[in-house]
N, CA, C and O atoms as a printed pandas DataFrame, in Angstrom:
     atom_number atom_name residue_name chain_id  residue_number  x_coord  y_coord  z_coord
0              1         N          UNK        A               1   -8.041  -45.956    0.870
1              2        CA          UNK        A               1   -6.856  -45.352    0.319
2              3         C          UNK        A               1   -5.678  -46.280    0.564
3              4         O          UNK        A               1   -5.887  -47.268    1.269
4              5         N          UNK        A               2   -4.802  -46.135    0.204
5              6        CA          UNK        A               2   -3.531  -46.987   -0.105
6              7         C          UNK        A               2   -3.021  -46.613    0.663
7              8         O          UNK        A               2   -3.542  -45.961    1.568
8              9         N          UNK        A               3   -1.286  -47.017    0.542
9             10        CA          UNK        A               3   -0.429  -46.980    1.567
10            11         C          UNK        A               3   -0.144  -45.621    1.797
11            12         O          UNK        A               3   -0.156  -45.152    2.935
12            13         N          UNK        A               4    0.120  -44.932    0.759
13            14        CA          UNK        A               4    0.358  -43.337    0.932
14            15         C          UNK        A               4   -0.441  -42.558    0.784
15            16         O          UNK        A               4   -1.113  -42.869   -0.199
16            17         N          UNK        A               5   -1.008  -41.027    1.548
17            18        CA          UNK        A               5   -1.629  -40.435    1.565
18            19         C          UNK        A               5   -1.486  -39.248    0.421
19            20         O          UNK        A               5   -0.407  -38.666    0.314
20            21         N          UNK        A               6   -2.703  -38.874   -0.509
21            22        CA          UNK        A               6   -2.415  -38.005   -1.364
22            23         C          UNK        A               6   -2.525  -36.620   -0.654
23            24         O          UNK        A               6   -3.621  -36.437   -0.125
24            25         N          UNK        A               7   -1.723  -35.721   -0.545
25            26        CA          UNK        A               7   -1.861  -34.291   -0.501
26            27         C          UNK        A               7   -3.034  -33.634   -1.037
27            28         O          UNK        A               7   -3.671  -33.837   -2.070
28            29         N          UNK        A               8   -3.165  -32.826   -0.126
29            30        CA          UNK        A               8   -4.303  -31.860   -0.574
30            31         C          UNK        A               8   -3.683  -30.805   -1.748
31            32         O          UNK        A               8   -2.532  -30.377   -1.660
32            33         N          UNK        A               9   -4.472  -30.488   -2.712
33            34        CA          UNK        A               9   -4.087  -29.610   -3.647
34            35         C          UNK        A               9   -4.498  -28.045   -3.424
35            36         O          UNK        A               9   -5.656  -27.719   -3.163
36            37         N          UNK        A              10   -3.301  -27.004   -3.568
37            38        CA          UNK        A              10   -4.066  -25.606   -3.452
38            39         C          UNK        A              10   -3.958  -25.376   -1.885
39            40         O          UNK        A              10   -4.683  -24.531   -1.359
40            41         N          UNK        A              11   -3.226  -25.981   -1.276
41            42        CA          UNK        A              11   -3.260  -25.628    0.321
42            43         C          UNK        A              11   -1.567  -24.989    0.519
43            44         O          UNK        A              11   -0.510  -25.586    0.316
44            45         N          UNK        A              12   -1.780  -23.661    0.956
45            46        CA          UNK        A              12   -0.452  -22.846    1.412
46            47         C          UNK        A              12   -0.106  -23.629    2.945
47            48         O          UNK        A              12    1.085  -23.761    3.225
48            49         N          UNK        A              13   -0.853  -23.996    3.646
49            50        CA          UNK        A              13   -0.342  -24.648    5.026
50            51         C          UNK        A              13    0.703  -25.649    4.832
51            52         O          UNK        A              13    0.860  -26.358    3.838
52            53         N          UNK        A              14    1.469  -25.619    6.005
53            54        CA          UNK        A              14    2.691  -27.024    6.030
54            55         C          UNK        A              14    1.647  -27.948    7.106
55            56         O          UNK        A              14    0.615  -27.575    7.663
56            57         N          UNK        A              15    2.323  -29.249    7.158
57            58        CA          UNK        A              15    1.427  -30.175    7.782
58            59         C          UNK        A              15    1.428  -29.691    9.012
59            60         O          UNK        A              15    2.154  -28.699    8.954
60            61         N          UNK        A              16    0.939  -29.845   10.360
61            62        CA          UNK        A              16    0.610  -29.413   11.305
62            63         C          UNK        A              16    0.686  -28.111   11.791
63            64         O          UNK        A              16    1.082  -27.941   12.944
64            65         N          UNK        A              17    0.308  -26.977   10.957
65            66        CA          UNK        A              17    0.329  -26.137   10.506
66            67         C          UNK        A              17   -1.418  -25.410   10.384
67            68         O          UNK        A              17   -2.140  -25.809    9.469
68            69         N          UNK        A              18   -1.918  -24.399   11.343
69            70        CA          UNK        A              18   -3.365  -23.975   11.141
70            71         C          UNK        A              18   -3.147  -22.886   11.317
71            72         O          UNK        A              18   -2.233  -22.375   11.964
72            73         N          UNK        A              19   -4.255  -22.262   10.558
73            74        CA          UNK        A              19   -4.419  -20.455   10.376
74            75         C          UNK        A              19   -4.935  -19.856   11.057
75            76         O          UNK        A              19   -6.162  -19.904   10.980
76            77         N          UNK        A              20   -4.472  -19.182   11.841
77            78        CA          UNK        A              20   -5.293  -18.091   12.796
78            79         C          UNK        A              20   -5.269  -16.943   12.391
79            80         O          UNK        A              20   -4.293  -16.533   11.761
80            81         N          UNK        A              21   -6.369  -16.135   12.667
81            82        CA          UNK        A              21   -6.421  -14.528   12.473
82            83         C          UNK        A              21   -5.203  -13.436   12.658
83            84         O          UNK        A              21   -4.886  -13.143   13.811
84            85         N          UNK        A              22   -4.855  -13.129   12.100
85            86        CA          UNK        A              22   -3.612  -12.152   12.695
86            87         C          UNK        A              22   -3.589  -10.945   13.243
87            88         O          UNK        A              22   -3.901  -10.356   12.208
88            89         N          UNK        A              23   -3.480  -10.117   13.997
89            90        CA          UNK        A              23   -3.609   -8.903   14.829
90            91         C          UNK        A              23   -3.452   -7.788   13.770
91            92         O          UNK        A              23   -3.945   -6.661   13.777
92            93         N          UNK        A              24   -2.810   -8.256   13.042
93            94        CA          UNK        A              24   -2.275   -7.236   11.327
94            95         C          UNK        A              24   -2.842   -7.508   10.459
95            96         O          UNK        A              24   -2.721   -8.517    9.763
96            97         N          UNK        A              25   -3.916   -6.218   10.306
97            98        CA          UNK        A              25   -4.838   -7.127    8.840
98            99         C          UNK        A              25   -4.398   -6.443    7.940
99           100         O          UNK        A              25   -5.224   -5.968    7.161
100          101         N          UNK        A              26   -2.845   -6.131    7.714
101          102        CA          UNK        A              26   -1.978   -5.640    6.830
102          103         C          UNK        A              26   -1.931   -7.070    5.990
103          104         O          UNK        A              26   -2.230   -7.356    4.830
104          105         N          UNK        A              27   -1.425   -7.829    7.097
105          106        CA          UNK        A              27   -1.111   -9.285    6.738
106          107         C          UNK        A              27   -2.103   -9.870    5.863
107          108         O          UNK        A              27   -1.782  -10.291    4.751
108          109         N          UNK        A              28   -3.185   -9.917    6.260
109          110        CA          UNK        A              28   -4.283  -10.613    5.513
110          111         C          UNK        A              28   -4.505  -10.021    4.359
111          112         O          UNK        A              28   -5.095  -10.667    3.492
112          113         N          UNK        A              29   -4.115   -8.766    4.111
113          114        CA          UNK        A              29   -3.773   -7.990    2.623
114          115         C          UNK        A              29   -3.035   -8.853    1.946
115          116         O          UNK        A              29   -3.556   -9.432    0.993
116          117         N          UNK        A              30   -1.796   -9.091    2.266
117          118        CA          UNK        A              30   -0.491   -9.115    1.631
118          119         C          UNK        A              30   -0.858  -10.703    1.352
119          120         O          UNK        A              30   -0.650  -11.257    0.273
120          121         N          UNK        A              31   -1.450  -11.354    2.537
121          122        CA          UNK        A              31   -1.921  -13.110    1.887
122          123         C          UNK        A              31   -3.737  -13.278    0.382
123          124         O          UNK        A              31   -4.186  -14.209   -0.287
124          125         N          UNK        A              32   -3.966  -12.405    0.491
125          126        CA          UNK        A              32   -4.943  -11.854   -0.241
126          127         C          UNK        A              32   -4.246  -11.773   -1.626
127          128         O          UNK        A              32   -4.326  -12.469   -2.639
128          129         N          UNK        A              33   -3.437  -10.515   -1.252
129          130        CA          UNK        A              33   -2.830  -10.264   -3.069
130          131         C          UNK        A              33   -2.169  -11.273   -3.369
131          132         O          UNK        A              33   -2.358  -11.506   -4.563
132          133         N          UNK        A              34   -1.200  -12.310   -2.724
133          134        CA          UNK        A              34   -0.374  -12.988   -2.849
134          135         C          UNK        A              34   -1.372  -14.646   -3.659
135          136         O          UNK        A              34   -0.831  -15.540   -4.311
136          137         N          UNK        A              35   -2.883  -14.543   -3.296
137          138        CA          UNK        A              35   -3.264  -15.700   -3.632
138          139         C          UNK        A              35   -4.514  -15.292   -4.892
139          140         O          UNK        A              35   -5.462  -15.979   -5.272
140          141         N          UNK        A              36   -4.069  -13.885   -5.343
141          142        CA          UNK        A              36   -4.305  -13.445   -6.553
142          143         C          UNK        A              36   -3.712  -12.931   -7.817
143          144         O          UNK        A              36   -4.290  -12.852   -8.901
144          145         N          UNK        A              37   -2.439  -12.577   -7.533
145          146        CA          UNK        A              37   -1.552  -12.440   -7.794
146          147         C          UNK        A              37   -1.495  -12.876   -9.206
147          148         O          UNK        A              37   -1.716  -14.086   -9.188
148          149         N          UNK        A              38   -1.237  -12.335  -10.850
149          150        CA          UNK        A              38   -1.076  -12.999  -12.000
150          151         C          UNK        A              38   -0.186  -12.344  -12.795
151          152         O          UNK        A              38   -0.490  -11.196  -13.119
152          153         N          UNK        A              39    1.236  -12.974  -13.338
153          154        CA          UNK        A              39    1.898  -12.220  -13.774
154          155         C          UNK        A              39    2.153  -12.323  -15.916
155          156         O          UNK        A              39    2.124  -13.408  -16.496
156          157         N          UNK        A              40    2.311  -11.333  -16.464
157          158        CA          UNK        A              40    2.133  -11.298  -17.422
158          159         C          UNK        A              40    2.802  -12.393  -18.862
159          160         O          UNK        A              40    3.998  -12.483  -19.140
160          161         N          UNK        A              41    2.187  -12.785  -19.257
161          162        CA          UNK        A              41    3.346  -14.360  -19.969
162          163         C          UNK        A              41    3.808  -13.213  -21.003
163          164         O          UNK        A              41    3.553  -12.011  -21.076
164          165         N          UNK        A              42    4.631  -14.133  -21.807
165          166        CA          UNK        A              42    5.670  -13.731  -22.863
166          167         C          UNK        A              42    5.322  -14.798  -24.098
167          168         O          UNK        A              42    4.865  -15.874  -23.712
168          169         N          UNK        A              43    5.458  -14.656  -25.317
169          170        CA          UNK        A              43    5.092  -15.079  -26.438
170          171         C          UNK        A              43    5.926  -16.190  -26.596
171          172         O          UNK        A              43    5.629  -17.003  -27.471
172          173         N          UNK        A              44    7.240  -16.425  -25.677
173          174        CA          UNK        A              44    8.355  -17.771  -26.503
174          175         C          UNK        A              44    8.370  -18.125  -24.658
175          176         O          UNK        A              44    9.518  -18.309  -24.252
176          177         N          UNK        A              45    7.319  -18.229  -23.607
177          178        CA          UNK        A              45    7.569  -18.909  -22.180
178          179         C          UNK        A              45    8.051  -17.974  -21.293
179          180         O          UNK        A              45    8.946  -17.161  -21.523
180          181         N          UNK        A              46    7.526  -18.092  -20.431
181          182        CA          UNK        A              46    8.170  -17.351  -19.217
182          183         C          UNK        A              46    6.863  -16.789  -18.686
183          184         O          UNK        A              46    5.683  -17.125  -18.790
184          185         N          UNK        A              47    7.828  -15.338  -17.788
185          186        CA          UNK        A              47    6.581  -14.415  -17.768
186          187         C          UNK        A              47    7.629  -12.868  -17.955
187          188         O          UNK        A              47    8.860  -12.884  -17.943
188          189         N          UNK        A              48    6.835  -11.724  -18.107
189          190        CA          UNK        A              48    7.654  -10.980  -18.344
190          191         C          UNK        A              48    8.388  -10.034  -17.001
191          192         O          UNK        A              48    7.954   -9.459  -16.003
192          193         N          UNK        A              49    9.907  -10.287  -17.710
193          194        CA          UNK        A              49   10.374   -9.236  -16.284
194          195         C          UNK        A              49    9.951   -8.264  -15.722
195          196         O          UNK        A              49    9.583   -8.272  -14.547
196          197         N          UNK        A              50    9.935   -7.014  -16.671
197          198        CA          UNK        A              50    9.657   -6.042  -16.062
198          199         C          UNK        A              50    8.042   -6.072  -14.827
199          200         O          UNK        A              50    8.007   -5.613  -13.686
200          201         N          UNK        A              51    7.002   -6.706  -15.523
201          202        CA          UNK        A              51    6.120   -7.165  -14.819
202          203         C          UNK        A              51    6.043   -7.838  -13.307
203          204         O          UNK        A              51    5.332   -7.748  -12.306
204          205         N          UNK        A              52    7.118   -8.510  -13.716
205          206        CA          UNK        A              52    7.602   -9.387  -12.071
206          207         C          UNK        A              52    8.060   -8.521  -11.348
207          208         O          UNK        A              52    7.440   -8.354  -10.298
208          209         N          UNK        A              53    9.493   -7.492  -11.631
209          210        CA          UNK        A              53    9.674   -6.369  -10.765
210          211         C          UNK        A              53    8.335   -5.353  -10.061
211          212         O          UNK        A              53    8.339   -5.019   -8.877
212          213         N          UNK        A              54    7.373   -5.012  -10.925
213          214        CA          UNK        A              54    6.419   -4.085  -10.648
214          215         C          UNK        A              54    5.777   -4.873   -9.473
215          216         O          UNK        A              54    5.536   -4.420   -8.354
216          217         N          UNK        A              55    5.478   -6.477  -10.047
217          218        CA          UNK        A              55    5.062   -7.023   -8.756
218          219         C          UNK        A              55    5.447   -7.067   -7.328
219          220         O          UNK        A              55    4.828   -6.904   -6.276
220          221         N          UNK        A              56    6.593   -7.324   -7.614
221          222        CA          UNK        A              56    7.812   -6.931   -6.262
222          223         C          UNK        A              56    7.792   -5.912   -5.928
223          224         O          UNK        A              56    8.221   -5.885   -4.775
224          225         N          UNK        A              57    7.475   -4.766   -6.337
225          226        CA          UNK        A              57    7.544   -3.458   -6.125
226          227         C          UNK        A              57    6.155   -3.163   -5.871
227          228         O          UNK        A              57    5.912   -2.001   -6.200
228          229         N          UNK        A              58    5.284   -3.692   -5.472
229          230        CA          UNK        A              58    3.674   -4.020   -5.138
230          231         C          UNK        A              58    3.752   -4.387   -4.029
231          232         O          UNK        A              58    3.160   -3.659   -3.233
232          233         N          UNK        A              59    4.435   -5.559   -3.461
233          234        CA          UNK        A              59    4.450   -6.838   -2.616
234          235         C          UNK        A              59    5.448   -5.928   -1.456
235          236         O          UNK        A              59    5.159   -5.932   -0.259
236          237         N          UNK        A              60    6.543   -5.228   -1.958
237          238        CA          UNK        A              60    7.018   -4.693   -1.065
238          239         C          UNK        A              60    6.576   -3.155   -0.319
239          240         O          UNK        A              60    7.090   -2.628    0.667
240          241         N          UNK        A              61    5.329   -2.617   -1.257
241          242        CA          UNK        A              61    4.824   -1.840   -0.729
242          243         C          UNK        A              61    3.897   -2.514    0.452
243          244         O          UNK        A              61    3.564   -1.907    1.470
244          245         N          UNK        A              62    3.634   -3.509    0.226
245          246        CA          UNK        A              62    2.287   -4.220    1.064
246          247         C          UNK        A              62    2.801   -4.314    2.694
247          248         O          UNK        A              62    2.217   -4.023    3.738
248          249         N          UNK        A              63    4.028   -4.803    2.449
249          250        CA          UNK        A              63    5.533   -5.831    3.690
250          251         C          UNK        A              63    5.492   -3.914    4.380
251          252         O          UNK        A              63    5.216   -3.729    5.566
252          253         N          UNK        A              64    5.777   -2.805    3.509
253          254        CA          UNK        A              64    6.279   -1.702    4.509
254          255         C          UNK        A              64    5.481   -1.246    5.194
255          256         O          UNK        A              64    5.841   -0.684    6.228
256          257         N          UNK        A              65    3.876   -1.349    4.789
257          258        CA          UNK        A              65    3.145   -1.010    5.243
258          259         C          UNK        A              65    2.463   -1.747    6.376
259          260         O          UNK        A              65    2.215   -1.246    7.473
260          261         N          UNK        A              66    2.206   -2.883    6.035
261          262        CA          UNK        A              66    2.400   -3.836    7.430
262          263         C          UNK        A              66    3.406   -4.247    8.437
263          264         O          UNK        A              66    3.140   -5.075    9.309
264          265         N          UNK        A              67    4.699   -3.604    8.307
265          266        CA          UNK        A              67    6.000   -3.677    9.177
266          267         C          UNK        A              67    5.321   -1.794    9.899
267          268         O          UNK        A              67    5.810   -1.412   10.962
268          269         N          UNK        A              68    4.684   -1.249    9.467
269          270        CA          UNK        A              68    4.788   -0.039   10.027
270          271         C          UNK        A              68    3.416    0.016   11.179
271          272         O          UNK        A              68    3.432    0.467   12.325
272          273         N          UNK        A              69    2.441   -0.513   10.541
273          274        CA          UNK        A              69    0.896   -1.280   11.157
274          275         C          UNK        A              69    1.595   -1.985   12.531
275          276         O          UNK        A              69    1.173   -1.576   13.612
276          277         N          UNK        A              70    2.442   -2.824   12.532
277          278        CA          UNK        A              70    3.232   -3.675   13.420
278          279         C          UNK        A              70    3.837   -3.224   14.405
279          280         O          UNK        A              70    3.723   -3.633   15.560
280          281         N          UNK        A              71    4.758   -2.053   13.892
281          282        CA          UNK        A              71    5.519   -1.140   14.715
282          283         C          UNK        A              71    4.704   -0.327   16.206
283          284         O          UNK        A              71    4.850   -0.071   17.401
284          285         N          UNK        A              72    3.473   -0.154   14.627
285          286        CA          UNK        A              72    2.281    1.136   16.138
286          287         C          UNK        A              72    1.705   -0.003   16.758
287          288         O          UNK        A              72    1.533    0.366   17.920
288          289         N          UNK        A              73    1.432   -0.804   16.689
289          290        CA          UNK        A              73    0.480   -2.028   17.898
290          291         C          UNK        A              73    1.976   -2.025   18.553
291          292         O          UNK        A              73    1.889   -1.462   19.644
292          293         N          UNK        A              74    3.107   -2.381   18.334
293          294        CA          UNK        A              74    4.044   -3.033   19.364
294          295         C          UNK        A              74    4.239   -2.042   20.375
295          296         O          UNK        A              74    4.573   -2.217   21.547
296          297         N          UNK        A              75    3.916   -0.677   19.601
297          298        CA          UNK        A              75    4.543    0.460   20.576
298          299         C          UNK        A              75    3.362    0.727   21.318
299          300         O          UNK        A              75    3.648    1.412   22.301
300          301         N          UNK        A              76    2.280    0.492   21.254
301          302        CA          UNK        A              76    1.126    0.782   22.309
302          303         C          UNK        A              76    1.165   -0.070   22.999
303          304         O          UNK        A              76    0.789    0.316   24.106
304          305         N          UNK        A              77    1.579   -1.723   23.002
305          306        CA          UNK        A              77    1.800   -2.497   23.561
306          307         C          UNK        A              77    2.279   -2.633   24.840
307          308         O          UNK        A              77    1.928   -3.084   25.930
308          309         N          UNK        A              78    3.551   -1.879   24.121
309          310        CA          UNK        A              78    4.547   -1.657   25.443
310          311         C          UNK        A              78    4.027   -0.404   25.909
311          312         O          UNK        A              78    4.132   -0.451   27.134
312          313         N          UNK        A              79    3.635    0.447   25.647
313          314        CA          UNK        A              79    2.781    1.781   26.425
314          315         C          UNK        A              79    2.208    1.355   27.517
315          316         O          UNK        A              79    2.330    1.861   28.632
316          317         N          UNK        A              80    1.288   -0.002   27.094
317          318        CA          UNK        A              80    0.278   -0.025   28.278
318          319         C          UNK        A              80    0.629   -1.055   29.704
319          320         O          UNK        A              80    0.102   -1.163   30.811
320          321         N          UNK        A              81    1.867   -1.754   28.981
321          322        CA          UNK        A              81    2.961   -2.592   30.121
322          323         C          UNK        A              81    3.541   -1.614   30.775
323          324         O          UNK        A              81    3.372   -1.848   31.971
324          325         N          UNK        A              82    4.235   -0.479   30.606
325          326        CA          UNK        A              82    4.720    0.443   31.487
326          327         C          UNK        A              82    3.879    0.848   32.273
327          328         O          UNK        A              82    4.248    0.700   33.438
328          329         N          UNK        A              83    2.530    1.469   32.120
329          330        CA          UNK        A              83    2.226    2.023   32.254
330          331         C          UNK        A              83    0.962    0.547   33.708
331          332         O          UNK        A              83    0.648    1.198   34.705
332          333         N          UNK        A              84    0.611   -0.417   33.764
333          334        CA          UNK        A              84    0.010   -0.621   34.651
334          335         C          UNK        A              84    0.679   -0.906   35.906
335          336         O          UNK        A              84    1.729   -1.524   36.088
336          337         N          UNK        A              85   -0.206   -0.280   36.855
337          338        CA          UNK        A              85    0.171   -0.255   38.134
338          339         C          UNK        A              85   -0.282   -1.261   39.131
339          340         O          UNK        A              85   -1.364   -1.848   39.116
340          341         N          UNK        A              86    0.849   -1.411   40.157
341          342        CA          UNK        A              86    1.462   -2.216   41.151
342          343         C          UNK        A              86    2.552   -2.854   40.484
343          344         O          UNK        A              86    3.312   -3.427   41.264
344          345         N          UNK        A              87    2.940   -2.948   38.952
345          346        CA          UNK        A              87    3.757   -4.176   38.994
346          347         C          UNK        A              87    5.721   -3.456   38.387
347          348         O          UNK        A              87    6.129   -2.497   37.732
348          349         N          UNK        A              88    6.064   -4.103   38.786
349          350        CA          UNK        A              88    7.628   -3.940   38.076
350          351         C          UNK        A              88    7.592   -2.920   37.164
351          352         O          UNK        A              88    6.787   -3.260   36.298
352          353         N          UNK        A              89    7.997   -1.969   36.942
353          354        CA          UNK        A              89    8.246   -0.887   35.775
354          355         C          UNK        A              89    9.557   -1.677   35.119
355          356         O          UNK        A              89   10.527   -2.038   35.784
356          357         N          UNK        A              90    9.374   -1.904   33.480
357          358        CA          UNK        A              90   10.839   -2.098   33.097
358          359         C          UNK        A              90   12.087   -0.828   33.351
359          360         O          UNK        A              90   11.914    0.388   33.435
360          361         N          UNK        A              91   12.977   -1.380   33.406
361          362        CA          UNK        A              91   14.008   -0.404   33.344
362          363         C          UNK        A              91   14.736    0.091   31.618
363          364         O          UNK        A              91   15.549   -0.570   30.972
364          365         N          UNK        A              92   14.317    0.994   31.355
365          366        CA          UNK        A              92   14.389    1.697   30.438
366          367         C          UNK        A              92   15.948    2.183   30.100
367          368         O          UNK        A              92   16.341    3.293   30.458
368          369         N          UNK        A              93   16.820    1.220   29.359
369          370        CA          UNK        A              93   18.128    1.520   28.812
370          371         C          UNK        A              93   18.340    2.712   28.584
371          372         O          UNK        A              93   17.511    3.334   27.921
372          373         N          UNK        A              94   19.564    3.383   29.097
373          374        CA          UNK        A              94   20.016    4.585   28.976
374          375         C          UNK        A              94   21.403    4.663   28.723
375          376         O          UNK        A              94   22.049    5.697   28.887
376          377         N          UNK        A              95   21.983    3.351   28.236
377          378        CA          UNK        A              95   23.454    3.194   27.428
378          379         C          UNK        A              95   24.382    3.017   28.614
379          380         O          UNK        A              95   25.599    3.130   28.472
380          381         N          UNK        A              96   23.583    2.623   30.279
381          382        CA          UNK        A              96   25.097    2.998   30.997
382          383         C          UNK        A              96   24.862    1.510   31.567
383          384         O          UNK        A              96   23.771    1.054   31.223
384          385         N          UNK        A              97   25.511    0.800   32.226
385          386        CA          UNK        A              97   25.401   -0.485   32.409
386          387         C          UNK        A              97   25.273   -0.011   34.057
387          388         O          UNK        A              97   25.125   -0.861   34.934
């Protein structure tokens, strides 16, 4: 090969950049639809709006539902940090300094 290296084609990664499994297989949904994803053309170029909104309105059902998937792991998370014994209990904000 020559002086410059050709890029790989069809790769979502940035360079030093590798994929690991994610704890949210909301996520692996939302990278799923996202790398199937086809939106409707138009007769004079483009693609059509309304179509693109519906998509967005797809994509953002996917994001609420995996922000909510996210929410319940974080909150059991911290359930089970409070909750083991011998060590430091956090101190639990109650607005008074």
């Amino acid at each position: 090969m020559g002086k410059y290296e050709i890029p790989q084609q069809n790769t979502r990664e940035r360079p030093g950049e590798s994929r690991q499994p994610s704890d949210n297989p909301e996520l692996e949904n939302i990278a799923q639809w996202l790398s199937t994803v086809k939106f409707r053309r138009r007769i004079l170029g483009g693609v059509d709006a309304v179509d693109v909104w519906e998509k967005i309105g797809e994509l953002n059902a996917l994001y609420q539902k995996a922000l909510a998937a996210e929410r319940v792991r974080c909150n059991l998370v911290l359930r089970q940090l409070r909750r083991r014994p011998g060590e430091a209990q956090p101190e639990e904000s109650n607005g008074k300094p």
